[in-house]
mmCIF file of C-alpha atoms and ligand atoms in Angstrom:
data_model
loop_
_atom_site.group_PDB
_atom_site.id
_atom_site.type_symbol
_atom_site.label_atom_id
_atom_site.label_comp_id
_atom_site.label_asym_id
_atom_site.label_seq_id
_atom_site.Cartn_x
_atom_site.Cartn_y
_atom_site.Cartn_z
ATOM 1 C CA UNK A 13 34.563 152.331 50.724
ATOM 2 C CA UNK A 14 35.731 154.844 52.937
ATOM 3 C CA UNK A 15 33.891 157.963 54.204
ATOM 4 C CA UNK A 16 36.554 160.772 53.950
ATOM 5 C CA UNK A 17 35.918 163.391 56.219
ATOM 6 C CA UNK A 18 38.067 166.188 57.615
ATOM 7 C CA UNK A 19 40.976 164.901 60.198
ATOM 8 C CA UNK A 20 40.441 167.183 63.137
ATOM 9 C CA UNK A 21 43.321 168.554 65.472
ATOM 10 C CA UNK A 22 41.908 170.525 68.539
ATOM 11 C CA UNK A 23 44.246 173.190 70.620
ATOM 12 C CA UNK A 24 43.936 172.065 74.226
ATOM 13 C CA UNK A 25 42.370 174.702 76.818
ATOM 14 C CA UNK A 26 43.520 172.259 79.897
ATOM 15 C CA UNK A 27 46.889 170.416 80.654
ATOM 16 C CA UNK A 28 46.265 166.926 78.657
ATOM 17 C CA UNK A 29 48.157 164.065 78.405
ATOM 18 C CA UNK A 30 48.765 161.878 75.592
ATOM 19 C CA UNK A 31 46.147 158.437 75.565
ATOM 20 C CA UNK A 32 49.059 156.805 73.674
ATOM 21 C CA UNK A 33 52.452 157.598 74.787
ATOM 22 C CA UNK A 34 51.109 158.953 77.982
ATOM 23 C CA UNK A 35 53.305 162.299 77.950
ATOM 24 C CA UNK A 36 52.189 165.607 79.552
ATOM 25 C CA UNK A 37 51.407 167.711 77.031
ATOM 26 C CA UNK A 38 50.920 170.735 79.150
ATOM 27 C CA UNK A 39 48.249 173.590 78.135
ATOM 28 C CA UNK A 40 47.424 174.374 74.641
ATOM 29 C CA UNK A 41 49.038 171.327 72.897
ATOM 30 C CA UNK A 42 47.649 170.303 70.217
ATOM 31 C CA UNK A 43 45.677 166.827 69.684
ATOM 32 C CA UNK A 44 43.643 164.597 67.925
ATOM 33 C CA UNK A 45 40.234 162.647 70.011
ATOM 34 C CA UNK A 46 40.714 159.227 69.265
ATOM 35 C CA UNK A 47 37.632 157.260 70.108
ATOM 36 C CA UNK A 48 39.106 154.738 72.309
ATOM 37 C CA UNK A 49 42.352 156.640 73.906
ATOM 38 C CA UNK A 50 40.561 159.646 73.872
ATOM 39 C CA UNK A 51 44.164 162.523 73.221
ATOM 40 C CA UNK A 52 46.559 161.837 71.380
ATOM 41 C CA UNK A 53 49.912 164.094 70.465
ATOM 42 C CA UNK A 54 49.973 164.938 67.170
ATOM 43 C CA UNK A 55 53.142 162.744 66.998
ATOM 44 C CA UNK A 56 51.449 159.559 67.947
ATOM 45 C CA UNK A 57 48.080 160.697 66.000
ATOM 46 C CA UNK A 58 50.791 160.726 62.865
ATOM 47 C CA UNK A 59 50.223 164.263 62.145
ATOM 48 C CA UNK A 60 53.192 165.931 63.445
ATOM 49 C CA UNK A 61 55.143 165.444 60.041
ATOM 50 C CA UNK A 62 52.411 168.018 58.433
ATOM 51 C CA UNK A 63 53.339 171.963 58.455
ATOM 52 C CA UNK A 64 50.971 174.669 59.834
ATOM 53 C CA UNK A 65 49.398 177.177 57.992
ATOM 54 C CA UNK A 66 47.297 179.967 59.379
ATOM 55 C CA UNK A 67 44.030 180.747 58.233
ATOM 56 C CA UNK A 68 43.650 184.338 55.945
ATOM 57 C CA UNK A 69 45.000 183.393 52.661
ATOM 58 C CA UNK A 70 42.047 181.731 51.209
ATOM 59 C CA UNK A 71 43.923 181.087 47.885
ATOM 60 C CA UNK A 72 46.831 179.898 49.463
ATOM 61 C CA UNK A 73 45.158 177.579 51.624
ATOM 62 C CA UNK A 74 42.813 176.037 48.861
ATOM 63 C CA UNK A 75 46.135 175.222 47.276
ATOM 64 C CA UNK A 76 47.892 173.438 49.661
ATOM 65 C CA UNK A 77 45.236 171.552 50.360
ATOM 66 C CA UNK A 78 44.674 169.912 47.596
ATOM 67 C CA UNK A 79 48.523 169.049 46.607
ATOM 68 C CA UNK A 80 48.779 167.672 50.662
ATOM 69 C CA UNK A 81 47.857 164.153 50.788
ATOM 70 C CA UNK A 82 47.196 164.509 54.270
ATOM 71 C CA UNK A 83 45.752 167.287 56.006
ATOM 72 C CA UNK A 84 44.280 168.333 59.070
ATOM 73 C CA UNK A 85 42.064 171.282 60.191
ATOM 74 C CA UNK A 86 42.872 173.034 63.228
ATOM 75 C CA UNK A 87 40.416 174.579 65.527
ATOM 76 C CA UNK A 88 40.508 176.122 68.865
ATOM 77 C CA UNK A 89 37.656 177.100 71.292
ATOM 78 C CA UNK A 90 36.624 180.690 71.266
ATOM 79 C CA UNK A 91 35.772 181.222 74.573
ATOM 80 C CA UNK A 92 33.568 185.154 73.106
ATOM 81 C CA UNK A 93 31.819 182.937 70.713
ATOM 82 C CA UNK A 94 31.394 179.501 72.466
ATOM 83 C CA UNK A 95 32.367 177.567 69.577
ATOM 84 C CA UNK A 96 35.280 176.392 67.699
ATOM 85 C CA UNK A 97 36.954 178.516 65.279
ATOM 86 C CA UNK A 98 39.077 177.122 62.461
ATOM 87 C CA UNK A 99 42.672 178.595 62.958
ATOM 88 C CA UNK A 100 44.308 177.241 59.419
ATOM 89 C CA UNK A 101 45.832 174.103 58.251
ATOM 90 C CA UNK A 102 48.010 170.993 58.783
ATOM 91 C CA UNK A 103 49.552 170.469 55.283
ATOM 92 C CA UNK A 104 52.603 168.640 54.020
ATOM 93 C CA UNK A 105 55.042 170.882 53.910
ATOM 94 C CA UNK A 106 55.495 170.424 49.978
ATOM 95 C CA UNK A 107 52.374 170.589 49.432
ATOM 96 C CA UNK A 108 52.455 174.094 51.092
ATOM 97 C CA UNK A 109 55.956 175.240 49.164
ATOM 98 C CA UNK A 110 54.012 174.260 45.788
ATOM 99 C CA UNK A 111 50.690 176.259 46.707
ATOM 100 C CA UNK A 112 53.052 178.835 47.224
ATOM 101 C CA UNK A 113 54.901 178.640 43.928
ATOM 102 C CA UNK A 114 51.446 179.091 42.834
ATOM 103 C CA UNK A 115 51.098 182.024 44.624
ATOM 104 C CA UNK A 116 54.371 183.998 44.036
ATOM 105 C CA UNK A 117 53.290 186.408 42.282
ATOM 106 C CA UNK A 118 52.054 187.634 45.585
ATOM 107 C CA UNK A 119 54.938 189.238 47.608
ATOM 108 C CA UNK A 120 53.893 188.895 50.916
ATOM 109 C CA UNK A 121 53.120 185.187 50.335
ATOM 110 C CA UNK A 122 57.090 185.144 49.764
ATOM 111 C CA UNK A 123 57.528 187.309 52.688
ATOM 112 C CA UNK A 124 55.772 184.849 54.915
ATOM 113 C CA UNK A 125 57.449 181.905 53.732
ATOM 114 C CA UNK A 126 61.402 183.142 54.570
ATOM 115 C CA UNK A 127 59.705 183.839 58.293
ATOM 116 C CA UNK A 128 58.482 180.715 58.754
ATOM 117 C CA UNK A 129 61.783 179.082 57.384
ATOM 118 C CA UNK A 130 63.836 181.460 59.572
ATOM 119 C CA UNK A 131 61.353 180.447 62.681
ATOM 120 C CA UNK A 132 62.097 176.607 61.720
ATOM 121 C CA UNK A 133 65.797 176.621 61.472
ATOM 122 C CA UNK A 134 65.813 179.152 64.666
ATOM 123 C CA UNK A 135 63.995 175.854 66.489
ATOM 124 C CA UNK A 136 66.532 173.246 64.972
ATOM 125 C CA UNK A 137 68.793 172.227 67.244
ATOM 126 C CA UNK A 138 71.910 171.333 64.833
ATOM 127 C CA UNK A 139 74.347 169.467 66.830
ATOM 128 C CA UNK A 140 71.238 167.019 68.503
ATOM 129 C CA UNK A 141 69.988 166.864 64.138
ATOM 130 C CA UNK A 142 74.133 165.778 63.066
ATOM 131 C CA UNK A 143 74.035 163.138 65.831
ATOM 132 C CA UNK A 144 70.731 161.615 65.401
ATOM 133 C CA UNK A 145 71.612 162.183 61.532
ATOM 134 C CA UNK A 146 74.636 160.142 61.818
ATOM 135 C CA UNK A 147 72.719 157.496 64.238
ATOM 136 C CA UNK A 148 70.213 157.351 61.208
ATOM 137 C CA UNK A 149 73.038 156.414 58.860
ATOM 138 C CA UNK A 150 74.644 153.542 61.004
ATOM 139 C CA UNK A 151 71.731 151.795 61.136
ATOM 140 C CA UNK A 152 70.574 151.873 57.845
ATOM 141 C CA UNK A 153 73.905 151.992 55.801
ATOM 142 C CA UNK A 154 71.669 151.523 52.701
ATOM 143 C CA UNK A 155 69.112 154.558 53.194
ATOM 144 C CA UNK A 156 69.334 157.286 50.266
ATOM 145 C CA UNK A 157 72.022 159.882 50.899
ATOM 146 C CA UNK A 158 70.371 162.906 52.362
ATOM 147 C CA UNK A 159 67.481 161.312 53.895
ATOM 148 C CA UNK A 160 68.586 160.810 57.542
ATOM 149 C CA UNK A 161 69.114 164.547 57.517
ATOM 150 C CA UNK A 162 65.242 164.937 57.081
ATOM 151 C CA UNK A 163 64.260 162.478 59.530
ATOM 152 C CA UNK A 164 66.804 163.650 62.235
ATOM 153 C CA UNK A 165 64.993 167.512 61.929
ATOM 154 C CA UNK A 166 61.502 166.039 62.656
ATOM 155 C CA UNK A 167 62.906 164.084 65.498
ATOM 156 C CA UNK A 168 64.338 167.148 66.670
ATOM 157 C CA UNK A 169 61.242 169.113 66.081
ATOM 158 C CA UNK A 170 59.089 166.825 67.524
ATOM 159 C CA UNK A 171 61.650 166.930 70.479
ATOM 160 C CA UNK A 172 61.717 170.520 70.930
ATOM 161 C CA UNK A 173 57.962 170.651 71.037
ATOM 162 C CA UNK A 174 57.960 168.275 74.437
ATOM 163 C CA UNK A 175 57.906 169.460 77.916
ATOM 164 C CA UNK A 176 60.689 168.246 79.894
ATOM 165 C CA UNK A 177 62.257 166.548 77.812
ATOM 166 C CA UNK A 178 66.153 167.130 78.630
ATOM 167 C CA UNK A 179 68.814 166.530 76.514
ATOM 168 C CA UNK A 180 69.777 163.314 77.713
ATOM 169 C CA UNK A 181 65.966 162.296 77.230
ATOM 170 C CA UNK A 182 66.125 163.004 73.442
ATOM 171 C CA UNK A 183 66.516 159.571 72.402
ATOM 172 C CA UNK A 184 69.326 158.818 70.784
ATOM 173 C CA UNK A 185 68.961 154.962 71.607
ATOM 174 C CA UNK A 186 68.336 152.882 68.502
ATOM 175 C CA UNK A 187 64.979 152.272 69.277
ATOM 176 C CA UNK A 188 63.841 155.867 69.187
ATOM 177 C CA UNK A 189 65.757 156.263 65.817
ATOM 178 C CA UNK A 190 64.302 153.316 64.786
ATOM 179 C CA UNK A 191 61.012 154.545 65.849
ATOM 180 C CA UNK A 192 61.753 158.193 63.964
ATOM 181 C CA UNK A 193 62.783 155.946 60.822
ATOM 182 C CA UNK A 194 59.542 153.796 60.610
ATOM 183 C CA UNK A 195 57.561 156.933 60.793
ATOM 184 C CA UNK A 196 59.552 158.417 58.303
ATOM 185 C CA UNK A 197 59.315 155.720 55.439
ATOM 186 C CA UNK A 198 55.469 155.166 56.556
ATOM 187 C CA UNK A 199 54.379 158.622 55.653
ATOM 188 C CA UNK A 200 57.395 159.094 52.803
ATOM 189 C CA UNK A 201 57.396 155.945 51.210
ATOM 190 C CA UNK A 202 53.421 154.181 51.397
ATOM 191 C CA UNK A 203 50.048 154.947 50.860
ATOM 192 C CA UNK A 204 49.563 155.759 54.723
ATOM 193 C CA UNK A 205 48.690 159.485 54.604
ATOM 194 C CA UNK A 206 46.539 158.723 51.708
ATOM 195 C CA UNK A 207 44.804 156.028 53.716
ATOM 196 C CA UNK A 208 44.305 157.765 56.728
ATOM 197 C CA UNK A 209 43.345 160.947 54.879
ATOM 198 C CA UNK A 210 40.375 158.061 53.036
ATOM 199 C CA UNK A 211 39.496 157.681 56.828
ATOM 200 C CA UNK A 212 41.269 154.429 57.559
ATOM 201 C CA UNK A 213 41.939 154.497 61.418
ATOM 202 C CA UNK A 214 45.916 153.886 62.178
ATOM 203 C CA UNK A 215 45.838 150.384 63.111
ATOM 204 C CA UNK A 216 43.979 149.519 59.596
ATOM 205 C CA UNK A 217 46.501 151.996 57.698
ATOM 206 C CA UNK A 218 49.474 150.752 59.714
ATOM 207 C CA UNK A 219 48.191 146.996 59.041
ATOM 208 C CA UNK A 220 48.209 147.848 55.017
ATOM 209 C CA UNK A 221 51.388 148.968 54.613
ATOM 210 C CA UNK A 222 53.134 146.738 56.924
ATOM 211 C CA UNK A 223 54.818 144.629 54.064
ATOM 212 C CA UNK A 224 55.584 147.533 51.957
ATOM 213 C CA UNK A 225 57.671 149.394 55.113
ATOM 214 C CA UNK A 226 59.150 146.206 56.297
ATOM 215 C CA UNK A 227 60.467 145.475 52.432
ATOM 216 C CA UNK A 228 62.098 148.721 52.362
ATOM 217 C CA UNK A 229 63.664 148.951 56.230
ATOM 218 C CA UNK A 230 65.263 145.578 54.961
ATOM 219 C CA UNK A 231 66.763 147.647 52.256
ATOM 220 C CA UNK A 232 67.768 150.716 53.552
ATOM 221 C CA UNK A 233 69.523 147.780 56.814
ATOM 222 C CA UNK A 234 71.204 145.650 53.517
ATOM 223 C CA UNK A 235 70.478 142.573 55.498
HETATM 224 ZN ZN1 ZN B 2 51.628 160.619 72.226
#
């Protein structure tokens, strides 16, 4: 049995580099400590599908944490208190849109939410999301309408989030959709988030739900 203990996601106070996909992450990215590659990106750590929510809504935040399968807490170094203060949340973004449905009765809950949702279409890059969409959609004919549209915006907000990256860099080659994809149906379509949330390390997590994701890639190919 699993010890579950709180996933941890630190704000960086020096330029760090990823221990897995070895990009620069520059200053105050944010990161996991993985025992043996020491930071990871929230991308590679498999976190960077989650939604942040900022500490100060006590109510709010009790909510979305328990409808997120996965969730991380966030903490940054306070360098007037020598310690490390917890700055909020890293929830599924459903999880967050039912806590507040929960919470509507509170208007500047609802306030909140059309900023953020104006701040995360503002970030979208639309043309990059149609052609990755439509990349998406040629390589797996058989995936359910509508759901390349939601991988291609994480790819694209995981791509905005990058340093350097230029536009030709954005992969559009089939193995980085293929890449966004896999992620997509690990998190959307398996037990993974539960697993790692049940403190399962990736490589055990990834290892269980193997069959299940190959299964459905098959699918979603129609080979
Ligand atoms: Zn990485």
């Amino acid at each position: 049995m699993k010890q579950s203990t709180d996933i941890l996601v630190f704000i960086a106070r020096r330029n760090v580099t990823c221990g897995e996909c070895h990009e620069e992450l520059g200053r105050h990215a944010w990161i996991t400590l993985d025992r043996t590659r020491g930071a990871l990106c929230l991308s590679c750590a498999d976190l960077d599908h989650l939604v942040f929510l900022p500490s100060g809504d006590p109510a709010l935040t009790r909510r979305a944490k328990k409808h997120s399968t996965l969730s991380a807490v966030v903490l940054e170094w306070s360098r007037t208190r020598k310690r490390y203060e917890r700055q909020g949340l890293l929830v599924e973004a459903a999880a967050l849109e039912q806590a507040e449905q929960e919470c509507l009765a509170d208007s500047e809950v609802r306030a909140r939410r059309q900023e953020r949702e104006a701040a995360r279409r503002a970030e979208l890059d639309r043309e990059y999301v149609a052609r990755f969409a439509a990349r998406v959609r040629q390589l797996y004919p058989h995936c359910p309408a509508g759901r390349e549209t939601l991988i291609a915006e994480h790819a694209c907000l995981k791509y905005s989030d990058r340093i350097g990256r230029t536009a030709a860099a954005k992969g559009l080659d089939e193995e980085a959709v293929r890449l966004a994809v896999l992620a997509h149906v690990r998190h959307a379509e398996t037990e993974y988030d539960a697993l790692l949330m049940r403190g399962y390390d990736r490589w055990e997590a990834r290892a269980a739900v193997e069959g299940a994701v190959n299964r459905l890639l098959a699918r979603w190919e129609g080979v």
